[in-house]
CSV table of C-alpha atoms in Angstrom, one decimal:
chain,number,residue,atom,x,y,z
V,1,UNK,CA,19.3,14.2,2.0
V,2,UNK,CA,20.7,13.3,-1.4
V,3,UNK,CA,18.9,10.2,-2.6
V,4,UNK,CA,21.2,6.9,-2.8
V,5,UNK,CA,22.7,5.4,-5.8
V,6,UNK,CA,20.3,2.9,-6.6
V,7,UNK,CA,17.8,5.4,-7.5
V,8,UNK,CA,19.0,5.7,-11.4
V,9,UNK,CA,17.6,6.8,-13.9
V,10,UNK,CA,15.7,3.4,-15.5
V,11,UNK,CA,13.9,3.6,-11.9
V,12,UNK,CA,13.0,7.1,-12.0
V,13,UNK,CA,11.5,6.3,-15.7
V,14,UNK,CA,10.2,3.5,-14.4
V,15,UNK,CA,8.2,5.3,-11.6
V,16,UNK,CA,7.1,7.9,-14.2
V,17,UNK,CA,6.1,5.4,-16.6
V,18,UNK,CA,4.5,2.6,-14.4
V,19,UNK,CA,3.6,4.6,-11.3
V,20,UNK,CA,5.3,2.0,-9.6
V,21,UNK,CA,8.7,0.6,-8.9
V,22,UNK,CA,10.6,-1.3,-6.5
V,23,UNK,CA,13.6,0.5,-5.1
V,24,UNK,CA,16.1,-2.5,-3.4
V,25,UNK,CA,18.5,-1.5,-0.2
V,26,UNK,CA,18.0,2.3,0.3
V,27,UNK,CA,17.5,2.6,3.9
V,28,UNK,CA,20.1,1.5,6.1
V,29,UNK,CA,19.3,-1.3,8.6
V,30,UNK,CA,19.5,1.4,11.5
V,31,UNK,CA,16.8,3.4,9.6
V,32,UNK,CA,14.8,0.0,9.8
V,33,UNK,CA,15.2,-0.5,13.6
V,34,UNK,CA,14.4,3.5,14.2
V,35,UNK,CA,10.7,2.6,11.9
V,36,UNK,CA,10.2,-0.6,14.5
V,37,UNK,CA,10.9,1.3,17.7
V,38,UNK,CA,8.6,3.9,15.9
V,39,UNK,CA,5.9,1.7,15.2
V,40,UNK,CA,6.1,-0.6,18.7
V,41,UNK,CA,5.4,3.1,20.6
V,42,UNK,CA,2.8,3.5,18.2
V,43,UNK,CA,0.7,0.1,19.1
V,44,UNK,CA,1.6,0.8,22.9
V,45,UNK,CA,0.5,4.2,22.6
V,46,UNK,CA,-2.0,4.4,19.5
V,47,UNK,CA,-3.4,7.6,18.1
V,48,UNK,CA,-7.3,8.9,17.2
V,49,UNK,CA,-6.7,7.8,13.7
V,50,UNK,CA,-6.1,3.9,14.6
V,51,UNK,CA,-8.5,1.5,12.6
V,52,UNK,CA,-9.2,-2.2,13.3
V,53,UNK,CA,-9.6,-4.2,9.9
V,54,UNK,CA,-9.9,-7.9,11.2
V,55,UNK,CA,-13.0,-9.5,11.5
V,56,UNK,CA,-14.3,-10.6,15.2
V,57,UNK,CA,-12.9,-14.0,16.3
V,58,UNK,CA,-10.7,-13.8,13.3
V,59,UNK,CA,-7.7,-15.7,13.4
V,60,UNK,CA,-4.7,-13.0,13.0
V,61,UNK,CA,-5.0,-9.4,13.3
V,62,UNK,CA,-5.2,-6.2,11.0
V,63,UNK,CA,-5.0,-2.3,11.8
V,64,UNK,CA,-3.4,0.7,11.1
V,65,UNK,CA,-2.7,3.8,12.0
V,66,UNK,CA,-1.5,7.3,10.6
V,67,UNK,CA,-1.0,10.9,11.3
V,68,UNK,CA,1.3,10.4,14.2
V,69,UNK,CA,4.5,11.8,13.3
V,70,UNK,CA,4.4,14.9,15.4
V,71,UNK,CA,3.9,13.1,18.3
V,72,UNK,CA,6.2,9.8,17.6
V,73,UNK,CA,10.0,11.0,17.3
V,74,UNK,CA,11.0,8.0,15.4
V,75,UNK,CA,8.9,9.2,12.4
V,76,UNK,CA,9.5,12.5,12.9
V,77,UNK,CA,13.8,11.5,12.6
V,78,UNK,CA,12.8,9.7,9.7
V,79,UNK,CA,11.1,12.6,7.6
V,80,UNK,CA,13.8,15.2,8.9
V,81,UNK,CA,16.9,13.0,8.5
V,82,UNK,CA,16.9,9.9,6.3
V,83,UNK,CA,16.7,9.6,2.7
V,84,UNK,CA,13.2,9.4,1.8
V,85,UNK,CA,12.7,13.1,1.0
V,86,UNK,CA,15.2,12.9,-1.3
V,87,UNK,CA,14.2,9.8,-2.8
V,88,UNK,CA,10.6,11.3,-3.5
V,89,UNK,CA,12.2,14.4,-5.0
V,90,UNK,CA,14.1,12.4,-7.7
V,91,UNK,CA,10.9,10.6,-8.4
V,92,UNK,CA,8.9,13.4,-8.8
V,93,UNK,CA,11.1,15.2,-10.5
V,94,UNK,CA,10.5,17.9,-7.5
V,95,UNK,CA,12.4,20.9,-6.3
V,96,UNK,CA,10.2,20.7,-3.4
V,97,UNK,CA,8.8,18.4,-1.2
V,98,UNK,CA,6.4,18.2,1.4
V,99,UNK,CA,6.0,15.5,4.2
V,100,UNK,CA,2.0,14.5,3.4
V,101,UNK,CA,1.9,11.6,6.3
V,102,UNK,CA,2.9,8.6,7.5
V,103,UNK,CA,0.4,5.5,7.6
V,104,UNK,CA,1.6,2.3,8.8
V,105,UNK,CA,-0.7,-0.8,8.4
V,106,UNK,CA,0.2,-4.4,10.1
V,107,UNK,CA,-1.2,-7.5,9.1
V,108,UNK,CA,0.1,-10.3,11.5
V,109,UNK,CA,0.7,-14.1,11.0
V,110,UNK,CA,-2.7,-15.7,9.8
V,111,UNK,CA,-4.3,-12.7,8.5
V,112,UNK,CA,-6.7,-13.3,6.0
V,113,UNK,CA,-8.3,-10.2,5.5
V,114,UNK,CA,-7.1,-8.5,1.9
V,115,UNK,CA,-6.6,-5.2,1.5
V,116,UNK,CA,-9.4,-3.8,-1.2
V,117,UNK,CA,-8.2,-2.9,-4.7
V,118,UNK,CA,-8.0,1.3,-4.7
V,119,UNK,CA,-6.1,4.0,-5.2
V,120,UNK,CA,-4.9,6.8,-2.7
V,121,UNK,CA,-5.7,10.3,-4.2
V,122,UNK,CA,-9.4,10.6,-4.0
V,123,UNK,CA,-8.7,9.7,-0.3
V,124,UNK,CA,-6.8,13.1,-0.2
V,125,UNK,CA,-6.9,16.7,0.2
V,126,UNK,CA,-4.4,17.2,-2.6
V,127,UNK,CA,-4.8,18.1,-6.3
V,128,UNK,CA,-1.7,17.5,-8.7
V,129,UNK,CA,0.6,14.8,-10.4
V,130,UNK,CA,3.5,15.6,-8.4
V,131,UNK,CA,3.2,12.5,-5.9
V,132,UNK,CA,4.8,9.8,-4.2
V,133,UNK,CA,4.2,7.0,-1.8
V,134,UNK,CA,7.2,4.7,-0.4
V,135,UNK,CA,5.9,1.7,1.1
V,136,UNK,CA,9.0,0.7,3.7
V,137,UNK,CA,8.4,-2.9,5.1
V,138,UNK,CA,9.5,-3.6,8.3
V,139,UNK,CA,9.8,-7.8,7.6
V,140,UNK,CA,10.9,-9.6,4.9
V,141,UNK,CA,7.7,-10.0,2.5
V,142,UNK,CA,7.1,-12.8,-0.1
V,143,UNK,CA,5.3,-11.9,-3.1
V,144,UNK,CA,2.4,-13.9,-2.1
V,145,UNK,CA,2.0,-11.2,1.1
V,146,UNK,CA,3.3,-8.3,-1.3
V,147,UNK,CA,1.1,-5.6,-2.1
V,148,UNK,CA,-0.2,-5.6,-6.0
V,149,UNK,CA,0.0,-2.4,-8.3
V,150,UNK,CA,-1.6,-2.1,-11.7
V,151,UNK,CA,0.9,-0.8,-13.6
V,152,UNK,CA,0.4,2.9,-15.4
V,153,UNK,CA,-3.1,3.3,-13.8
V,154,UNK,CA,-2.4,6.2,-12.7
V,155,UNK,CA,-2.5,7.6,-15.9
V,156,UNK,CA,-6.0,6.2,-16.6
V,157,UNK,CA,-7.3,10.0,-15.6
V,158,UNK,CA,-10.2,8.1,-14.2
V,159,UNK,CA,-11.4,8.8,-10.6
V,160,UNK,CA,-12.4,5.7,-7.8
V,161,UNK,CA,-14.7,6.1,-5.1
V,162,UNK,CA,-12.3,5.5,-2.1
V,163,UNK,CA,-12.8,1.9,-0.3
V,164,UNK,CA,-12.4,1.9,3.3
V,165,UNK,CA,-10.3,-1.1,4.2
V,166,UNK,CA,-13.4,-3.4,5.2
V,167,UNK,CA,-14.8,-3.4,1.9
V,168,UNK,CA,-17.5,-0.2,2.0
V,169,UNK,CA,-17.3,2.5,-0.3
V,170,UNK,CA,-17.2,6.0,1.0
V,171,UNK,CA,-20.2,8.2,0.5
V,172,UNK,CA,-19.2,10.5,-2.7
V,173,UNK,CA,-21.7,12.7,-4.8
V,174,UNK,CA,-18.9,13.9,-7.5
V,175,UNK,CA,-20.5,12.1,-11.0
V,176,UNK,CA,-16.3,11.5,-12.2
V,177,UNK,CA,-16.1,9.0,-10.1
V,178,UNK,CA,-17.0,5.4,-10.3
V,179,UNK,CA,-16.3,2.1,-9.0
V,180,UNK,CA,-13.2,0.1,-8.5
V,181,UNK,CA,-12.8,-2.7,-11.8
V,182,UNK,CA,-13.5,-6.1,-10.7
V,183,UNK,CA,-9.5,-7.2,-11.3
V,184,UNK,CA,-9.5,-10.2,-9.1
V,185,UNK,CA,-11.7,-11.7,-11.8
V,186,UNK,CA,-10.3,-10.3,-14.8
V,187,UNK,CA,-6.6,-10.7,-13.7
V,188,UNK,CA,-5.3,-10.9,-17.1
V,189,UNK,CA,-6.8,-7.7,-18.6
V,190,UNK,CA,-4.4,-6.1,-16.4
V,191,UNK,CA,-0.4,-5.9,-16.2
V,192,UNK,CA,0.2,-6.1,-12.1
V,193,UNK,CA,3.0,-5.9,-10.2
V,194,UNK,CA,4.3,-7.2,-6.4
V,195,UNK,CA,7.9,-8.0,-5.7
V,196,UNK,CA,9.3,-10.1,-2.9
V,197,UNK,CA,11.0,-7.7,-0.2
V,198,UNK,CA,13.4,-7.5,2.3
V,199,UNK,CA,13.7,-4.6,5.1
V,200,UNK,CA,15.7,-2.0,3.7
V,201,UNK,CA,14.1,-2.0,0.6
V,202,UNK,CA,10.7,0.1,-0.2
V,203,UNK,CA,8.4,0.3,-3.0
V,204,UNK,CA,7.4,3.8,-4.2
V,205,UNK,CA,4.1,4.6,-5.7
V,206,UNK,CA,1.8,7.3,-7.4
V,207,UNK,CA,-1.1,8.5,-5.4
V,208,UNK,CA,-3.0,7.2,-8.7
V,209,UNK,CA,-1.8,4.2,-8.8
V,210,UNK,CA,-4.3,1.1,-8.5
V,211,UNK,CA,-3.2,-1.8,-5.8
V,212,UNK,CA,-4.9,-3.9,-3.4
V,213,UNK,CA,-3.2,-6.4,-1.1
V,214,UNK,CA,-3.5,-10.1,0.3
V,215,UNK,CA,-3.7,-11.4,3.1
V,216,UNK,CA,-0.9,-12.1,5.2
V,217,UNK,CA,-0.9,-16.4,5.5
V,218,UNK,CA,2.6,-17.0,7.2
V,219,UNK,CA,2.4,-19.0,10.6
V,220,UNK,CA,5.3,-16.5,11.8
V,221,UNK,CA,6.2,-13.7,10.1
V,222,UNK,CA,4.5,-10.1,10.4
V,223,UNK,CA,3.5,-8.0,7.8
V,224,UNK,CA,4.4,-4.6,9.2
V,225,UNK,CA,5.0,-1.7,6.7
V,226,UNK,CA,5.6,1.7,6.8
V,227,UNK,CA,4.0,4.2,4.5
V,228,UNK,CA,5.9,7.4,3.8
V,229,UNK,CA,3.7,10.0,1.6
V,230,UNK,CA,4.7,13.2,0.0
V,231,UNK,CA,4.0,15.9,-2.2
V,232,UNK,CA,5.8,17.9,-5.1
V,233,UNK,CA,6.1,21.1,-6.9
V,234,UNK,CA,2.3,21.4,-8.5
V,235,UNK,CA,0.1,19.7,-5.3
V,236,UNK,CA,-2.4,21.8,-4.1
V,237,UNK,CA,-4.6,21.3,-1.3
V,238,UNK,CA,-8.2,21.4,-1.6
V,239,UNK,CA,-11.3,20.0,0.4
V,240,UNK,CA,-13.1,17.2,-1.4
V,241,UNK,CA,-17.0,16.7,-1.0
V,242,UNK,CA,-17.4,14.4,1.6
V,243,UNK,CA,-15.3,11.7,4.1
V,244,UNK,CA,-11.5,11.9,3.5
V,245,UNK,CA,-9.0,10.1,4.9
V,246,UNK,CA,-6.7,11.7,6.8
V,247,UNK,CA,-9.6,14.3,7.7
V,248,UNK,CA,-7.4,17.2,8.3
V,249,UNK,CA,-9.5,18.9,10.1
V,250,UNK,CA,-7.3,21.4,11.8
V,251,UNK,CA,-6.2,22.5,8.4
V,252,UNK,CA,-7.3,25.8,7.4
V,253,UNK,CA,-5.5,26.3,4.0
V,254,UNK,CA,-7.7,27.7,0.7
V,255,UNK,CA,-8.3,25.3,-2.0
V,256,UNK,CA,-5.8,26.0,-4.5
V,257,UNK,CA,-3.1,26.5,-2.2
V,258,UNK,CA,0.0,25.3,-1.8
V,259,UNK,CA,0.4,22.9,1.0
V,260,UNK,CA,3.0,24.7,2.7
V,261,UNK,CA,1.6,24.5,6.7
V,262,UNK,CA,2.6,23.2,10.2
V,263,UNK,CA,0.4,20.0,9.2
V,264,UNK,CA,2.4,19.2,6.0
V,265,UNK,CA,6.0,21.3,6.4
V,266,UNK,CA,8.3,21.8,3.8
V,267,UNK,CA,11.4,19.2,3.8
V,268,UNK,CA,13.0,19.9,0.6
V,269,UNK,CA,13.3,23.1,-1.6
């Protein structure tokens, strides 16, 4: 699972430096079609971890859903077989690599619901820097749909108090963390990135890393997207005070261990 040419090394200093970078034309358009048969068994046959982000009555519609690989073969291909694993590992800078899990969120034509500004470690069971998200879309995107990332926040060693995705923060007693910034208002203060996409491409990501998302306003074109997320050399697990998201539940591992299990298996090294 070698990763493909276009991962150089400006992107991999990019992704070090800016905990964010836009990787163009690494998955094949069969890889594309196995994520959409993926995710079209997932809405027919939804697991316990679905959410429903859209307002009553609202025009459009947005969920998502995670955790399913085990049980969706589609996924499961894609972490076993395709290039992502080896596209985390060069990003990392990883001899190892763990499959973390999958998340796919949809927003469909004339969604206006945003995505909340946050980022995705405090969310998590994991301790470490050795991280990486790649956010596959499954439609074209235009910037104006395109998730946002505040570049090299995720070397801010500050702490948010996760958001769930209708705006609430999650119940957290640690005192390091605090509240999201108010970016939408001070938009300027801060150096964000989104990219215009096409299938094929991805976006990969620190689990630090700040971004928030618009709505999706097309009359036609659905924002599906597939979120891969994986783990390096130094992650840990450990169990956070309070909600998390995935719960992980049946996870029995002691904090401080590696992550090594049947719920997050080994893929590389």
């Amino acid at each position: 699972m070698a990763a493909p040419a276009p991962l150089n090394q400006a992107r991999i200093d990019a992704f070090q430096r800016d905990g964010v970078v836009r990787l163009e034309g690494v998955f094949s358009p069969a890889w594309i079609e196995r994520l959409r048969a993926g995710l079209e068994r997932n809405i027919r046959e939804p697991g316990p971890h679905r959410r429903e982000y859209s307002q009553p009555g609202a025009p459009g519609h947005f969920f998502g859903d995670y955790c399913n690989w085990q049980r969706i073969p589609e996924y499961r291909d894609f972490f076993f077989n395709s290039p992502a694993a080896g596209i985390a590992a060069a990003l990392m800078g990883s001899r190892k690599v763990n499959l973390f899990h999958e998340h796919v969120i949809v927003k469909e034509p004339n969604t206006a619901e945003r995505t909340p500004w946050h980022h995705d470690q405090p969310y998590y069971c994991v301790d470490g820097r050795d991280n990486c998200s790649l956010w596959i879309p499954l439609d074209p995107v235009a910037r104006e749909s395109c998730v946002e990332f505040v570049a090299g926040s995720h070397r801010w060693d500050r702490w948010f108090t996760p958001m769930k995705f209708v705006g609430v923060e999650y119940e957290r007693d640690e005192a390091d963390y605090e509240s999201v910034p108010d970016i939408d208002n001070h938009r300027a203060d801060y150096d964000l990135r989104s990219f215009e996409l096409q299938p094929g491409d991805c976006i990969a990501f620190h689990f630090r890393t700040v971004h928030g998302a618009p709505g999706n306003l097309s009359a036609s074109t659905r924002r599906r997207a597939f979120a891969a997320r994986f783990t390096g050399d130094d992650a840990t697990f450990t169990r956070r005070a309070g909600e998390t998201s995935p719960p992980f539940a049946e996870v029995t591992l002691e904090n401080g261990a590696p992550l090594d299990s049947q719920t997050f298996p080994r893929l590389l090294g």
